[in-house]
PDB file of C-alpha atoms in Angstrom:
ATOM      1  CA  ALA A   1     -20.496  12.133  -2.696  1.00 75.00           C
ATOM      2  CA  GLN A   2     -17.660  11.907  -0.205  1.00 84.00           C
ATOM      3  CA  SER A   3     -14.350  13.618   0.403  1.00 90.00           C
ATOM      4  CA  VAL A   4     -11.456  13.589   2.836  1.00 94.00           C
ATOM      5  CA  THR A   5      -9.187  16.401   3.977  1.00 95.00           C
ATOM      6  CA  GLN A   6      -5.983  15.719   5.856  1.00 96.00           C
ATOM      7  CA  LEU A   7      -4.714  18.794   7.635  1.00 93.00           C
ATOM      8  CA  GLY A   8      -0.973  19.095   7.224  1.00 92.00           C
ATOM      9  CA  SER A   9       0.977  17.410   4.451  1.00 93.00           C
ATOM     10  CA  HIS A  10       3.983  17.061   6.773  1.00 96.00           C
ATOM     11  CA  VAL A  11       4.088  16.461  10.532  1.00 97.00           C
ATOM     12  CA  SER A  12       7.320  16.258  12.499  1.00 97.00           C
ATOM     13  CA  VAL A  13       7.600  14.960  16.075  1.00 97.00           C
ATOM     14  CA  SER A  14      10.333  13.896  18.439  1.00 97.00           C
ATOM     15  CA  GLU A  15      10.708  10.276  19.433  1.00 97.00           C
ATOM     16  CA  GLY A  16       8.470   9.663  22.469  1.00 97.00           C
ATOM     17  CA  ALA A  17       6.162  12.566  21.701  1.00 97.00           C
ATOM     18  CA  LEU A  18       2.460  12.399  20.919  1.00 97.00           C
ATOM     19  CA  VAL A  19       1.508  11.781  17.311  1.00 98.00           C
ATOM     20  CA  LEU A  20      -1.649  13.532  16.039  1.00 98.00           C
ATOM     21  CA  LEU A  21      -2.631  13.306  12.388  1.00 98.00           C
ATOM     22  CA  ARG A  22      -5.821  15.122  11.458  1.00 98.00           C
ATOM     23  CA  CYS A  23      -8.548  13.921   9.132  1.00 97.00           C
ATOM     24  CA  ASN A  24     -11.911  15.477   8.342  1.00 96.00           C
ATOM     25  CA  TYR A  25     -14.426  13.908   6.020  1.00 94.00           C
ATOM     26  CA  SER A  26     -17.680  14.612   4.289  1.00 90.00           C
ATOM     27  CA  SER A  27     -20.170  11.952   3.370  1.00 84.00           C
ATOM     28  CA  SER A  28     -23.841  11.962   2.441  1.00 79.00           C
ATOM     29  CA  VAL A  29     -24.334   8.622   4.208  1.00 80.00           C
ATOM     30  CA  PRO A  30     -22.943   7.188   7.456  1.00 80.00           C
ATOM     31  CA  PRO A  31     -19.272   6.737   6.701  1.00 86.00           C
ATOM     32  CA  TYR A  32     -16.847   3.891   7.002  1.00 90.00           C
ATOM     33  CA  LEU A  33     -13.459   5.409   7.870  1.00 93.00           C
ATOM     34  CA  PHE A  34      -9.949   4.051   7.483  1.00 94.00           C
ATOM     35  CA  TRP A  35      -6.348   4.928   8.180  1.00 97.00           C
ATOM     36  CA  TYR A  36      -3.631   3.380   6.029  1.00 96.00           C
ATOM     37  CA  VAL A  37       0.156   3.609   6.374  1.00 96.00           C
ATOM     38  CA  GLN A  38       2.644   3.511   3.523  1.00 94.00           C
ATOM     39  CA  TYR A  39       6.312   2.853   4.163  1.00 93.00           C
ATOM     40  CA  PRO A  40       8.812   3.927   1.488  1.00 88.00           C
ATOM     41  CA  ASN A  41       8.519   1.984  -1.762  1.00 84.00           C
ATOM     42  CA  GLN A  42       5.736  -0.198  -0.406  1.00 87.00           C
ATOM     43  CA  GLY A  43       2.001  -0.545  -0.822  1.00 89.00           C
ATOM     44  CA  LEU A  44      -0.585   0.600   1.697  1.00 93.00           C
ATOM     45  CA  GLN A  45      -1.270  -1.283   4.913  1.00 93.00           C
ATOM     46  CA  LEU A  46      -4.429  -0.900   6.980  1.00 93.00           C
ATOM     47  CA  LEU A  47      -3.828   0.626  10.417  1.00 96.00           C
ATOM     48  CA  LEU A  48      -7.407   0.717  11.649  1.00 95.00           C
ATOM     49  CA  LYS A  49     -10.993   1.183  10.567  1.00 92.00           C
ATOM     50  CA  TYR A  50     -14.297   2.454  11.876  1.00 92.00           C
ATOM     51  CA  THR A  51     -17.493   0.858  10.613  1.00 87.00           C
ATOM     52  CA  THR A  52     -20.139   0.952  13.335  1.00 84.00           C
ATOM     53  CA  GLY A  53     -20.232   0.689  17.108  1.00 85.00           C
ATOM     54  CA  ALA A  54     -17.505   1.990  19.396  1.00 87.00           C
ATOM     55  CA  THR A  55     -16.240   5.355  18.223  1.00 90.00           C
ATOM     56  CA  LEU A  56     -12.718   4.865  19.628  1.00 95.00           C
ATOM     57  CA  VAL A  57     -10.924   2.411  17.396  1.00 95.00           C
ATOM     58  CA  LYS A  58      -7.617   0.762  18.200  1.00 96.00           C
ATOM     59  CA  GLY A  59      -5.288  -0.383  15.479  1.00 95.00           C
ATOM     60  CA  ILE A  60      -1.896  -1.897  14.968  1.00 94.00           C
ATOM     61  CA  ASN A  61       1.396  -0.491  16.244  1.00 93.00           C
ATOM     62  CA  GLY A  62      -0.271   1.406  19.125  1.00 96.00           C
ATOM     63  CA  PHE A  63      -2.329   3.740  16.938  1.00 97.00           C
ATOM     64  CA  GLU A  64      -5.917   4.669  17.639  1.00 97.00           C
ATOM     65  CA  ALA A  65      -8.516   7.000  16.162  1.00 97.00           C
ATOM     66  CA  GLU A  66     -11.792   8.447  17.365  1.00 95.00           C
ATOM     67  CA  PHE A  67     -14.829   8.959  15.149  1.00 94.00           C
ATOM     68  CA  LYS A  68     -16.519  12.247  16.037  1.00 94.00           C
ATOM     69  CA  LYS A  69     -19.679  12.641  14.013  1.00 91.00           C
ATOM     70  CA  SER A  70     -20.404  16.175  15.264  1.00 92.00           C
ATOM     71  CA  GLU A  71     -16.971  17.321  14.089  1.00 93.00           C
ATOM     72  CA  THR A  72     -16.865  15.048  10.995  1.00 94.00           C
ATOM     73  CA  SER A  73     -13.402  14.036  12.131  1.00 96.00           C
ATOM     74  CA  PHE A  74     -11.370  10.844  12.449  1.00 97.00           C
ATOM     75  CA  HIS A  75      -8.002  11.942  13.831  1.00 97.00           C
ATOM     76  CA  LEU A  76      -5.203   9.406  14.285  1.00 98.00           C
ATOM     77  CA  THR A  77      -3.148   9.404  17.489  1.00 98.00           C
ATOM     78  CA  LYS A  78      -0.336   7.511  19.147  1.00 98.00           C
ATOM     79  CA  PRO A  79       0.851   8.404  22.663  1.00 97.00           C
ATOM     80  CA  SER A  80       4.565   7.904  22.025  1.00 97.00           C
ATOM     81  CA  ALA A  81       6.216   8.069  18.613  1.00 97.00           C
ATOM     82  CA  HIS A  82       8.860   5.569  17.546  1.00 96.00           C
ATOM     83  CA  MET A  83      11.404   6.048  14.798  1.00 96.00           C
ATOM     84  CA  SER A  84       9.737   3.167  12.959  1.00 95.00           C
ATOM     85  CA  ASP A  85       6.518   5.201  12.687  1.00 97.00           C
ATOM     86  CA  ALA A  86       8.079   7.436  10.042  1.00 97.00           C
ATOM     87  CA  ALA A  87       5.912   6.903   6.959  1.00 97.00           C
ATOM     88  CA  GLU A  88       3.083   8.447   4.968  1.00 96.00           C
ATOM     89  CA  TYR A  89      -0.398   8.108   6.398  1.00 97.00           C
ATOM     90  CA  PHE A  90      -3.644   8.203   4.460  1.00 96.00           C
ATOM     91  CA  CYS A  91      -7.168   8.711   5.742  1.00 96.00           C
ATOM     92  CA  ALA A  92      -9.943   7.268   3.597  1.00 94.00           C
ATOM     93  CA  VAL A  93     -13.741   7.212   3.606  1.00 92.00           C
ATOM     94  CA  ARG A  94     -16.195   4.770   2.117  1.00 87.00           C
ATOM     95  CA  GLY A  95     -19.813   5.847   1.927  1.00 71.00           C
ATOM     96  CA  THR A  96     -21.441   2.423   1.920  1.00 63.00           C
ATOM     97  CA  SER A  97     -20.515  -1.052   3.060  1.00 51.00           C
ATOM     98  CA  TYR A  98     -19.935  -2.018  -0.554  1.00 57.00           C
ATOM     99  CA  GLY A  99     -18.335   1.019  -2.120  1.00 67.00           C
ATOM    100  CA  LYS A 100     -15.188   2.663  -3.247  1.00 81.00           C
ATOM    101  CA  LEU A 101     -12.598   4.362  -1.060  1.00 88.00           C
ATOM    102  CA  THR A 102     -11.885   8.060  -1.331  1.00 90.00           C
ATOM    103  CA  PHE A 103      -8.442   8.970   0.020  1.00 92.00           C
ATOM    104  CA  GLY A 104      -7.050  12.108   1.547  1.00 94.00           C
ATOM    105  CA  GLN A 105      -3.900  13.721   0.225  1.00 94.00           C
ATOM    106  CA  GLY A 106      -1.657  11.982   2.739  1.00 95.00           C
ATOM    107  CA  THR A 107       0.465  13.183   5.670  1.00 96.00           C
ATOM    108  CA  ILE A 108       4.176  12.433   5.851  1.00 96.00           C
ATOM    109  CA  LEU A 109       5.223  11.765   9.451  1.00 97.00           C
ATOM    110  CA  THR A 110       8.855  12.410  10.374  1.00 97.00           C
ATOM    111  CA  VAL A 111      10.183  11.251  13.746  1.00 97.00           C
ATOM    112  CA  HIS A 112      13.326  12.907  15.113  1.00 96.00           C
ATOM    113  CA  PRO A 113      15.637  11.235  17.650  1.00 94.00           C
TER     114      PRO A 113
ATOM    115  CA  ILE B   1       0.359 -16.915   0.213  1.00 57.00           C
ATOM    116  CA  ALA B   2       1.454 -14.118  -2.112  1.00 71.00           C
ATOM    117  CA  GLY B   3      -1.573 -11.856  -1.657  1.00 91.00           C
ATOM    118  CA  ILE B   4      -1.471  -9.363  -4.509  1.00 94.00           C
ATOM    119  CA  THR B   5       1.293  -9.241  -7.072  1.00 95.00           C
ATOM    120  CA  GLN B   6       1.866  -6.507  -9.622  1.00 97.00           C
ATOM    121  CA  ALA B   7       4.102  -6.487 -12.667  1.00 97.00           C
ATOM    122  CA  PRO B   8       6.257  -4.861 -13.738  1.00 97.00           C
ATOM    123  CA  THR B   9       7.791  -3.230 -10.660  1.00 95.00           C
ATOM    124  CA  SER B  10       8.779  -0.240 -12.731  1.00 96.00           C
ATOM    125  CA  GLN B  11       8.708   0.775 -16.382  1.00 97.00           C
ATOM    126  CA  ILE B  12       9.893   3.620 -18.560  1.00 97.00           C
ATOM    127  CA  LEU B  13       7.680   4.051 -21.586  1.00 95.00           C
ATOM    128  CA  ALA B  14       7.745   6.263 -24.656  1.00 97.00           C
ATOM    129  CA  ALA B  15       4.683   8.440 -25.186  1.00 97.00           C
ATOM    130  CA  GLY B  16       2.204   6.882 -27.574  1.00 97.00           C
ATOM    131  CA  ARG B  17       3.088   3.301 -26.664  1.00 97.00           C
ATOM    132  CA  ARG B  18       0.603   0.796 -25.351  1.00 97.00           C
ATOM    133  CA  MET B  19       1.210  -0.662 -21.894  1.00 97.00           C
ATOM    134  CA  THR B  20      -0.548  -3.212 -19.716  1.00 98.00           C
ATOM    135  CA  LEU B  21       0.016  -3.332 -15.985  1.00 98.00           C
ATOM    136  CA  ARG B  22      -0.691  -6.701 -14.488  1.00 98.00           C
ATOM    137  CA  CYS B  23      -2.368  -7.490 -11.185  1.00 98.00           C
ATOM    138  CA  THR B  24      -3.070 -10.912  -9.729  1.00 97.00           C
ATOM    139  CA  GLN B  25      -4.515 -11.859  -6.351  1.00 97.00           C
ATOM    140  CA  ASP B  26      -4.767 -15.293  -4.776  1.00 95.00           C
ATOM    141  CA  MET B  27      -7.206 -14.459  -1.992  1.00 94.00           C
ATOM    142  CA  ARG B  28     -10.352 -15.136  -4.053  1.00 94.00           C
ATOM    143  CA  HIS B  29     -11.546 -11.602  -3.397  1.00 94.00           C
ATOM    144  CA  ASN B  30     -14.532 -10.607  -5.523  1.00 93.00           C
ATOM    145  CA  ALA B  31     -13.669  -6.894  -5.775  1.00 93.00           C
ATOM    146  CA  MET B  32     -10.547  -5.372  -7.326  1.00 94.00           C
ATOM    147  CA  TYR B  33      -9.392  -1.793  -7.826  1.00 94.00           C
ATOM    148  CA  TRP B  34      -6.756   0.272  -9.626  1.00 96.00           C
ATOM    149  CA  TYR B  35      -5.468   3.511  -8.097  1.00 96.00           C
ATOM    150  CA  ARG B  36      -2.831   5.998  -9.130  1.00 97.00           C
ATOM    151  CA  GLN B  37      -0.777   7.820  -6.536  1.00 95.00           C
ATOM    152  CA  ASP B  38       0.550  11.292  -7.223  1.00 94.00           C
ATOM    153  CA  LEU B  39       2.353  13.603  -4.814  1.00 88.00           C
ATOM    154  CA  GLY B  40      -0.060  15.833  -2.943  1.00 86.00           C
ATOM    155  CA  LEU B  41      -3.122  14.113  -4.403  1.00 88.00           C
ATOM    156  CA  GLY B  42      -3.190  10.874  -2.446  1.00 89.00           C
ATOM    157  CA  LEU B  43      -4.616   7.832  -4.225  1.00 92.00           C
ATOM    158  CA  ARG B  44      -7.272   8.265  -6.871  1.00 93.00           C
ATOM    159  CA  LEU B  45      -9.447   5.454  -8.160  1.00 93.00           C
ATOM    160  CA  ILE B  46      -9.076   4.707 -11.876  1.00 96.00           C
ATOM    161  CA  HIS B  47     -11.314   1.677 -12.405  1.00 95.00           C
ATOM    162  CA  TYR B  48     -12.830  -1.014 -10.262  1.00 93.00           C
ATOM    163  CA  SER B  49     -14.529  -4.380 -10.560  1.00 94.00           C
ATOM    164  CA  ASN B  50     -17.063  -5.662  -8.055  1.00 91.00           C
ATOM    165  CA  THR B  51     -17.008  -9.179  -9.477  1.00 93.00           C
ATOM    166  CA  ALA B  52     -15.582 -11.111 -12.401  1.00 94.00           C
ATOM    167  CA  GLY B  53     -17.134  -9.983 -15.659  1.00 95.00           C
ATOM    168  CA  THR B  54     -18.039  -6.471 -14.471  1.00 94.00           C
ATOM    169  CA  THR B  55     -16.055  -3.239 -14.341  1.00 95.00           C
ATOM    170  CA  GLY B  56     -16.756   0.377 -13.480  1.00 92.00           C
ATOM    171  CA  LYS B  57     -15.170   3.798 -13.811  1.00 93.00           C
ATOM    172  CA  GLY B  58     -13.569   5.553 -10.918  1.00 91.00           C
ATOM    173  CA  GLU B  59     -12.529   9.131 -10.412  1.00 89.00           C
ATOM    174  CA  VAL B  60      -9.879   9.340 -13.176  1.00 95.00           C
ATOM    175  CA  PRO B  61     -10.689   6.723 -15.863  1.00 96.00           C
ATOM    176  CA  ASP B  62      -9.736   8.621 -19.023  1.00 96.00           C
ATOM    177  CA  GLY B  63      -6.912   7.011 -20.989  1.00 97.00           C
ATOM    178  CA  TYR B  64      -7.200   3.699 -19.121  1.00 98.00           C
ATOM    179  CA  SER B  65      -9.134   0.491 -19.659  1.00 98.00           C
ATOM    180  CA  VAL B  66      -9.547  -2.672 -17.616  1.00 98.00           C
ATOM    181  CA  SER B  67     -10.939  -6.159 -17.978  1.00 97.00           C
ATOM    182  CA  ARG B  68     -11.936  -8.818 -15.456  1.00 97.00           C
ATOM    183  CA  ALA B  69     -12.100 -12.156 -17.224  1.00 97.00           C
ATOM    184  CA  ASN B  70     -11.683 -14.135 -13.993  1.00 96.00           C
ATOM    185  CA  THR B  71     -11.558 -13.618 -10.234  1.00 96.00           C
ATOM    186  CA  ASP B  72      -7.788 -13.450  -9.889  1.00 97.00           C
ATOM    187  CA  ASP B  73      -6.607 -11.075 -12.630  1.00 97.00           C
ATOM    188  CA  PHE B  74      -7.351  -7.399 -13.237  1.00 98.00           C
ATOM    189  CA  PRO B  75      -5.037  -5.876 -15.882  1.00 98.00           C
ATOM    190  CA  LEU B  76      -4.910  -2.129 -16.508  1.00 98.00           C
ATOM    191  CA  THR B  77      -4.159  -0.975 -20.052  1.00 98.00           C
ATOM    192  CA  LEU B  78      -2.915   2.382 -21.269  1.00 97.00           C
ATOM    193  CA  ALA B  79      -3.806   2.373 -24.963  1.00 95.00           C
ATOM    194  CA  SER B  80      -1.556   5.304 -25.893  1.00 97.00           C
ATOM    195  CA  ALA B  81       0.510   6.543 -22.974  1.00 97.00           C
ATOM    196  CA  VAL B  82       0.959  10.260 -22.276  1.00 97.00           C
ATOM    197  CA  PRO B  83       3.399  11.961 -19.874  1.00 97.00           C
ATOM    198  CA  SER B  84       0.566  12.878 -17.465  1.00 97.00           C
ATOM    199  CA  GLN B  85       0.150   9.159 -16.820  1.00 98.00           C
ATOM    200  CA  THR B  86       3.528   9.098 -15.099  1.00 98.00           C
ATOM    201  CA  SER B  87       2.608   7.866 -11.640  1.00 97.00           C
ATOM    202  CA  VAL B  88       2.740   4.992  -9.194  1.00 96.00           C
ATOM    203  CA  TYR B  89      -0.077   2.537  -9.803  1.00 97.00           C
ATOM    204  CA  PHE B  90      -1.540   0.362  -7.060  1.00 96.00           C
ATOM    205  CA  CYS B  91      -3.857  -2.569  -7.433  1.00 96.00           C
ATOM    206  CA  ALA B  92      -6.065  -3.587  -4.497  1.00 94.00           C
ATOM    207  CA  SER B  93      -8.640  -6.258  -3.736  1.00 94.00           C
ATOM    208  CA  SER B  94     -11.276  -6.944  -1.125  1.00 91.00           C
ATOM    209  CA  VAL B  95     -14.242  -9.078  -0.270  1.00 87.00           C
ATOM    210  CA  SER B  96     -17.519  -7.185  -0.405  1.00 76.00           C
ATOM    211  CA  GLY B  97     -17.531  -4.566   2.342  1.00 70.00           C
ATOM    212  CA  GLY B  98     -14.174  -5.670   3.642  1.00 78.00           C
ATOM    213  CA  GLU B  99     -10.694  -4.274   3.984  1.00 84.00           C
ATOM    214  CA  GLN B 100      -8.831  -3.461   0.790  1.00 89.00           C
ATOM    215  CA  PHE B 101      -5.455  -5.169   0.440  1.00 91.00           C
ATOM    216  CA  PHE B 102      -2.888  -3.394  -1.706  1.00 93.00           C
ATOM    217  CA  GLY B 103      -0.173  -4.659  -4.007  1.00 94.00           C
ATOM    218  CA  PRO B 104       3.402  -3.308  -3.960  1.00 93.00           C
ATOM    219  CA  GLY B 105       2.813  -0.903  -6.840  1.00 95.00           C
ATOM    220  CA  THR B 106       4.168  -0.231 -10.325  1.00 97.00           C
ATOM    221  CA  ARG B 107       6.198   2.901 -10.931  1.00 96.00           C
ATOM    222  CA  LEU B 108       5.515   4.109 -14.484  1.00 98.00           C
ATOM    223  CA  THR B 109       7.372   6.898 -16.252  1.00 97.00           C
ATOM    224  CA  VAL B 110       6.101   8.121 -19.621  1.00 97.00           C
ATOM    225  CA  LEU B 111       8.575  10.184 -21.608  1.00 96.00           C
TER     226      LEU B 111
END
């Protein structure tokens, strides 16, 4: 069994500020972890993923996430927010290499000028 | 390359009616998935198919059925729609163990 908890349904930052979106997971097997972004009225787009190897993962649009097994976390960060980053972000876990995704509840990111 | 297409884009449906949401992918992915997205609940898996000819139940399968007659198509059918099935429905596909690619979604309202 696996589950994902995203802390904070809404996060608001100023343009240029650090973005931190929190994700904690539970999984009975070594997890595969994902962050997806959803812009208004669109489908989901993969930002980045962790499978094995390096625990710091870099994705598109300047985002990165670090897999911390001891904390069961996979938080998403970006050093400097842009207005175009405003969207909903979903963390997801997959328990095996050939399995189904379980999504968190989503975090809506608002970026203020 | 279109990727994944879904039809219709949106639909308003009377309760009790039958409805099929269509999903087609042109990437020759073996696995396909149907999710529903509801505010505050994220995406929840309805049904999936690991390969043509096989299907499986996800987290919220009740009231829905699927078929996978070929690699490209994975329709989702609501036999008798109820208001609680009002949602945004996303189809996705992937190769085994790979990234899931999502369609643009179908917004369904059941009155």
